[in-house]
Amino acid sequence: MENLRVTDASALSCGDGLVQLDNNFQESDKLEDKLLEGLDSYLQDINDRLTISRMVSDSVIKGVVSAVKQEADEKIAQKELEVAGLKGMLHLYHVDVDEKEFLGSPLTCEKEFLGSPLTCHKSKSSCHPRTYYKFSDNFVENDRLRESMGSLRNVAELQFKILKKEIDRMRGFSSIRRIGSGSEQLGLGGILRDKVSERWTDVDVILEALRATIDDVYIQVEDMFQLSKVSRCAWQQEREFQAEIEGMVIKNCIRSLQEELEERFWDQNARFCGNESVNWLEKIQEISSLRQELDDISKSLSGHEIGQLTSLMSLEIGEEYNYNKRSDHFQRKVLSNHGSSSTLIWEGNGKHEDTKNNTPESSDPAQLKLMPKDELVFEMTKMRRNHESKLQEMTEKNFFLKRELLRLRNGGSSLPLKKDKELDMLKTKIPHFISRLDGILLENEALHAFGENADNIGCLKDRLESLLSENRHLRDSLSDKKKEVTCLTSQVSDAENKMSYHHLIEAKLLCDVEDAHFKHSISEDVYKCALRELMCQIKWVTEESDLQCNTLQDIYKIFFNGAIHGTELSSEYEIEDSDMESIITQALCGIIYREALKDAEEKVSCLNTKYVNENKIRVSLEVEAQEKEAAIRLEVANKERLKQKIYSLAASLEEKPELLQERSEESNVMKGNLDKALEKIAQYKVKMCELNQKLELAMGKLRGADEERRMLHDSNQEKEKALSLVKAKEKENQMQMESIIVLVHGLWKAVHGLECRVKENISNISLRLIFWAMKLMLF
């Protein structure tokens, strides 16, 4: 019995020691679980705060950009309104100048001098005070008028040609009638000796005068168009000057906006940098204090865990040999599962996955062999989680039973209270540290945003410089193109003038050719009429000779018949004498007839020779007539030129006083314009001086801004150095955190070992409890 009591006492003492060890293990497990939960929540809070800070910074940047954009749009709208007002003022000025030029232009005076109703109507409409025409419309109208005048000139030339043809035709008919009616004027010499009547000379003079006046009108119109071209060139120069002024105004507006934006950005950066420089030392001190506190926490945790491990190792030396083999196998399995789970946990952005599945899933080894690597890892994690959940349930049941036993026997101890207090202190400190670290991270992001803003400003400056260089290149190319266009327009105008001159020359040559053809046709008609009359005369002479022959033959026949009748009445005795007389008369008639035939032949031969000579004379006269016609044409042309020169000189002499008056008026107008231009030049010079002063002030401001930029650059470099130091310290903190994580992994491994040992101790204790329960039941 005594032995049994001693064994019971020893068993109770061993049970109390085991209960205390179980309590210690339970408290250490709770601490580890709480630390893991706190680490997960810490990482989640860091991620949430980082995302919130990024969203806030993005929204702030967007708001600043939108505000700057709105202000820039408002200023651009104001500048556009100012430019529109300036354009309206310039337009009104140009309209007034156009009215003055149109009222005092020589074009309207010359049109009024011509006296046509259309030009008078136009001059009245131009003088009306309410009509304001633009230069472009006037140029279009001038081009149309020029085309219409050219067409009218061609029509007038055609009408003159038709009139000349009709007059020459009438003149030819009258000459032919005179030739046919005159009995004395026979042959070409008489026709050429005819003179032109006074009426035809008067008609020719009137036609020449009309042609000269029309030519003078065309010349004056051409002068007017040339003056309009000059005014057009002046208008183009004014437009170019206006465009240059507008470009300068727009450049100044853009530069002012750019300077304002740069000043704002630099002010914001300076404020941000100033605040950073003020709070920089405090932040460094906070980071150092956080590091010390984290070191202290890590040391306290490591010391506490080492003490627990030594106590556990000292208490369980006697039972190492029994469970070493089993614990080694189980520990390897747990470590392998922990490695795979840790990779999965850290791949999921720091989020811990809680195991809540209570029912295990059985899988065949053949299926596991056929599965790919990812599915195998997934199945292994599932199995590990199910196993851990079962172990946790069993341990909770064990700890619950042990607590009930301890409450029934001793009523608790003071160690768990101390550990709970320490854990509460750690829980209160950890969120404070987390908030501090979040503030540091936000400031680091702000510094990163500041660096990005500086880079963006540099990129914008480079882009603006490239755009300005491209704008200058384009303006240079535009100026070159404008010069080329002006050269081409001048060449085109010269070519048009030459073409018009060539067209006039061609029209004159065509008129001369047509006149020559007409004269040649008239001369041919005249020669044909003369030849016809000559042939008629020759026929008349031949007919007269035939009539003479016939009459002689009739006379001789009558004479012979009378002789025959006289011989028949005479006696037969006188037959021989009558026969002799008849024979003699026949012989005489034969002689007479022969002589008459000879005379007729001689006359015909003379007529033939005369006809041949007259033909030769006609050919020579035709040649002489052609030569004389050519000489006459030359003389007529020279006379016409001389007449035109005389008319032009007379017209110029008549127009000289009017031209002098017009030139004097134009010179006075030009003097007034020059005086105004000189006044404007003086005003522009004053404005240029003011602008130069403003430029000097702006250059001074830019120099000050450059100095400020240099200062800011130096401060940025110092801040970058400080940031590099902060980054180095952050790296050190990360290394420390990694060492803490390694320690946590070691603790977790030790906890797993303790779990294995606890399970073995629990199994032993359960067997002992069963044994002692059986004994108690027996007793």
GROMACS .gro file of C-alpha atoms in nm, residues 40 51 62 72 151 191 218 245 311 362 390 399 412 419 442 469 519 574 608 611 634 704 749 775:
model
   24
   40ASP     CA    1  -0.054   3.962  -4.184
   51THR     CA    2  -0.306   5.217  -5.257
   62LYS     CA    3  -0.516   6.560  -6.184
   72ALA     CA    4  -0.438   7.865  -6.955
  151SER     CA    5  -1.264   9.109 -12.549
  191ILE     CA    6  -0.788  10.289 -16.452
  218TYR     CA    7  -0.687  10.100 -12.451
  245ILE     CA    8   0.256   9.179  -8.615
  311SER     CA    9   1.344   2.515  -2.066
  362SER     CA   10  -0.828   1.157  -5.001
  390LYS     CA   11  -0.701   1.860  -3.723
  399PHE     CA   12  -0.544   2.243  -2.372
  412GLY     CA   13  -0.421   2.890  -1.225
  419LYS     CA   14   0.262   3.700  -2.101
  442LEU     CA   15   0.375   5.842  -4.815
  469SER     CA   16   1.291   7.557  -8.365
  519LYS     CA   17  -0.652   9.467 -15.258
  574GLU     CA   18  -2.069   9.056 -23.019
  608ASN     CA   19  -0.238   8.936 -18.373
  611TYR     CA   20  -0.264   9.148 -17.924
  634LEU     CA   21   0.498  10.130 -14.781
  704GLY     CA   22   1.699   8.565  -6.170
  749LYS     CA   23   1.012   2.535  -3.688
  775LYS     CA   24  -0.628   0.145  -1.163
   0.00000   0.00000   0.00000
